[in-house]
XYZ file of C-alpha atoms in Angstrom:
181
model
C 8.066 12.874 -16.265
C 4.648 11.534 -15.287
C 3.861 8.383 -13.363
C 1.910 5.471 -14.775
C 0.226 2.622 -12.884
C 0.459 -0.823 -14.469
C -0.754 -4.234 -13.371
C 2.293 -6.345 -12.573
C 2.768 -9.921 -13.698
C 5.497 -12.131 -12.195
C 7.823 -12.102 -15.209
C 11.589 -12.383 -14.597
C 12.010 -8.663 -15.389
C 9.213 -7.628 -13.027
C 10.470 -9.898 -10.237
C 13.923 -8.304 -10.543
C 12.435 -4.787 -10.454
C 10.205 -5.514 -7.439
C 13.166 -7.119 -5.646
C 15.265 -4.007 -6.342
C 12.591 -1.717 -4.837
C 12.167 -4.017 -1.822
C 15.910 -4.253 -1.160
C 16.248 -0.473 -1.427
C 14.139 -0.146 1.753
C 16.022 -1.771 4.636
C 14.530 0.683 7.177
C 10.984 -0.233 6.104
C 11.676 -3.952 6.349
C 13.368 -3.599 9.745
C 10.377 -1.622 11.073
C 7.748 -3.909 9.604
C 9.361 -7.348 9.547
C 12.304 -6.994 11.889
C 14.917 -7.659 9.194
C 15.976 -6.484 5.727
C 14.203 -7.756 2.604
C 15.136 -11.353 1.945
C 16.174 -12.758 -1.422
C 12.590 -13.895 -2.087
C 10.832 -10.575 -1.315
C 9.546 -10.223 -4.897
C 8.351 -13.831 -5.070
C 6.661 -13.370 -1.679
C 4.911 -10.244 -3.010
C 3.255 -12.308 -5.757
C 2.409 -15.201 -3.390
C -1.315 -15.034 -2.652
C -1.488 -17.993 -0.258
C -1.293 -15.884 2.911
C -4.455 -13.855 2.337
C -6.822 -13.464 5.292
C -9.550 -16.143 5.285
C -12.218 -13.546 4.358
C -10.181 -12.588 1.272
C -9.381 -16.050 -0.141
C -11.970 -15.572 -2.901
C -10.519 -12.182 -3.979
C -7.816 -11.530 -6.553
C -5.109 -9.167 -5.315
C -4.125 -6.412 -7.718
C -0.346 -6.197 -7.919
C 0.305 -2.660 -9.146
C 3.520 -1.026 -10.245
C 4.114 2.697 -10.463
C 6.452 3.497 -13.329
C 8.376 6.581 -14.267
C 9.089 5.914 -17.915
C 10.158 2.269 -17.975
C 11.522 2.263 -14.419
C 9.525 0.697 -11.605
C 9.599 3.229 -8.759
C 6.711 2.061 -6.556
C 4.828 -1.133 -5.749
C 1.304 -1.518 -4.363
C -0.850 -4.484 -3.422
C -4.619 -3.879 -3.428
C -7.529 -6.155 -2.540
C -10.688 -5.014 -4.288
C -13.754 -5.701 -2.145
C -11.937 -6.743 1.039
C -13.825 -6.252 4.309
C -16.817 -4.870 2.393
C -17.692 -4.850 -1.322
C -17.171 -1.060 -1.482
C -13.686 -1.143 0.060
C -10.259 -1.366 -1.541
C -7.642 -2.572 0.940
C -4.130 -1.290 0.324
C -1.933 -4.079 1.616
C 1.462 -2.728 0.618
C 2.854 0.562 -0.668
C 6.585 0.995 -1.065
C 8.725 3.258 -3.235
C 12.341 3.147 -4.326
C 14.275 4.432 -1.296
C 16.745 6.246 -3.551
C 13.833 8.568 -4.343
C 12.724 9.232 -0.748
C 12.285 12.919 0.024
C 11.374 13.803 -3.579
C 7.589 13.538 -3.223
C 7.474 10.212 -5.052
C 5.537 8.507 -2.244
C 2.781 11.133 -2.413
C 2.685 11.350 -6.218
C 2.881 7.580 -6.617
C 0.136 6.940 -4.103
C -2.030 9.570 -5.856
C -1.576 7.630 -9.105
C -2.571 4.372 -7.375
C -5.622 6.057 -5.848
C -6.597 7.421 -9.271
C -6.425 3.840 -10.599
C -8.582 2.567 -7.705
C -11.124 5.332 -8.331
C -11.891 3.722 -11.730
C -13.580 0.887 -9.824
C -17.151 2.207 -9.577
C -18.171 0.241 -6.483
C -15.247 1.446 -4.356
C -16.171 4.254 -1.945
C -13.247 4.022 0.462
C -9.717 2.723 0.849
C -8.433 1.107 4.009
C -4.985 0.039 5.119
C -3.111 -0.960 8.216
C 0.253 0.225 9.480
C 2.580 -1.769 11.713
C 3.055 0.331 14.845
C 6.874 0.513 14.663
C 6.634 2.080 11.169
C 6.602 5.704 12.387
C 7.041 7.278 8.911
C 3.867 5.531 7.685
C 1.912 6.616 10.752
C 2.549 10.223 9.708
C 2.444 9.731 5.902
C -1.073 8.326 5.563
C -2.900 11.141 7.387
C -1.201 13.563 4.963
C -2.748 11.543 2.137
C -6.258 12.044 3.544
C -6.509 8.867 5.632
C -7.971 8.976 9.116
C -7.003 6.729 11.973
C -10.075 4.577 12.717
C -8.883 3.857 16.253
C -8.937 0.140 15.463
C -5.862 -1.714 16.728
C -5.219 -5.324 15.865
C -2.505 -7.703 17.004
C -0.488 -9.213 14.168
C 2.040 -12.026 14.337
C 5.313 -11.269 12.551
C 8.592 -13.145 12.259
C 9.895 -11.246 15.287
C 6.743 -11.701 17.375
C 3.480 -9.876 17.875
C 3.082 -6.271 16.720
C 0.113 -3.904 16.638
C -1.592 -2.796 13.429
C -3.209 0.642 13.231
C -6.130 0.744 10.761
C -6.711 3.801 8.563
C -9.590 4.709 6.237
C -10.036 7.216 3.414
C -13.514 8.089 2.200
C -13.394 8.593 -1.572
C -16.821 10.244 -1.586
C -15.704 12.987 0.805
C -16.125 16.285 -1.015
C -14.196 18.198 1.616
C -11.256 19.956 -0.094
C -8.953 19.973 2.922
C -10.052 17.605 5.684
C -10.258 19.359 9.032
C -10.342 22.922 7.641
C -13.293 25.227 7.284
C -14.117 26.473 3.780
C -16.529 29.276 4.683
């Protein structure tokens, strides 16, 4: 069955589905926030009051990846954050019951395909919280490159370090890092 990206609205059904996906990922939440997903994780996902000051004028795209009618992945994208040609992926999480089945890769590819419909966007950026080791290895496999930028970030448990990654959507290279001659 194929995957479909849909814009999410905070309906009771969507809130329940987002909460289910969030709660299915205790390891992610422990790595990123120091604790499991709280009972308001879905409401917090739709809360746009904690945007960085430079993004207050932007509308976050709350995207769901569906397999049939089941929400299996959730993304949060800021269109035009940092620069007008950048899409910033603020959150990407998939149903943990599906880990190891390629859903993270296929779901992200569907989200990227959606982002590629925005004609001004030439690259996607994201940051990874340093303790999230699986993400530090996942994103390079999806074509992202570590920019070398490190930023401190204040979390519930204290200060952590964010690693910033970038993916050039105009890169015509078939397999980054390999010769095609």
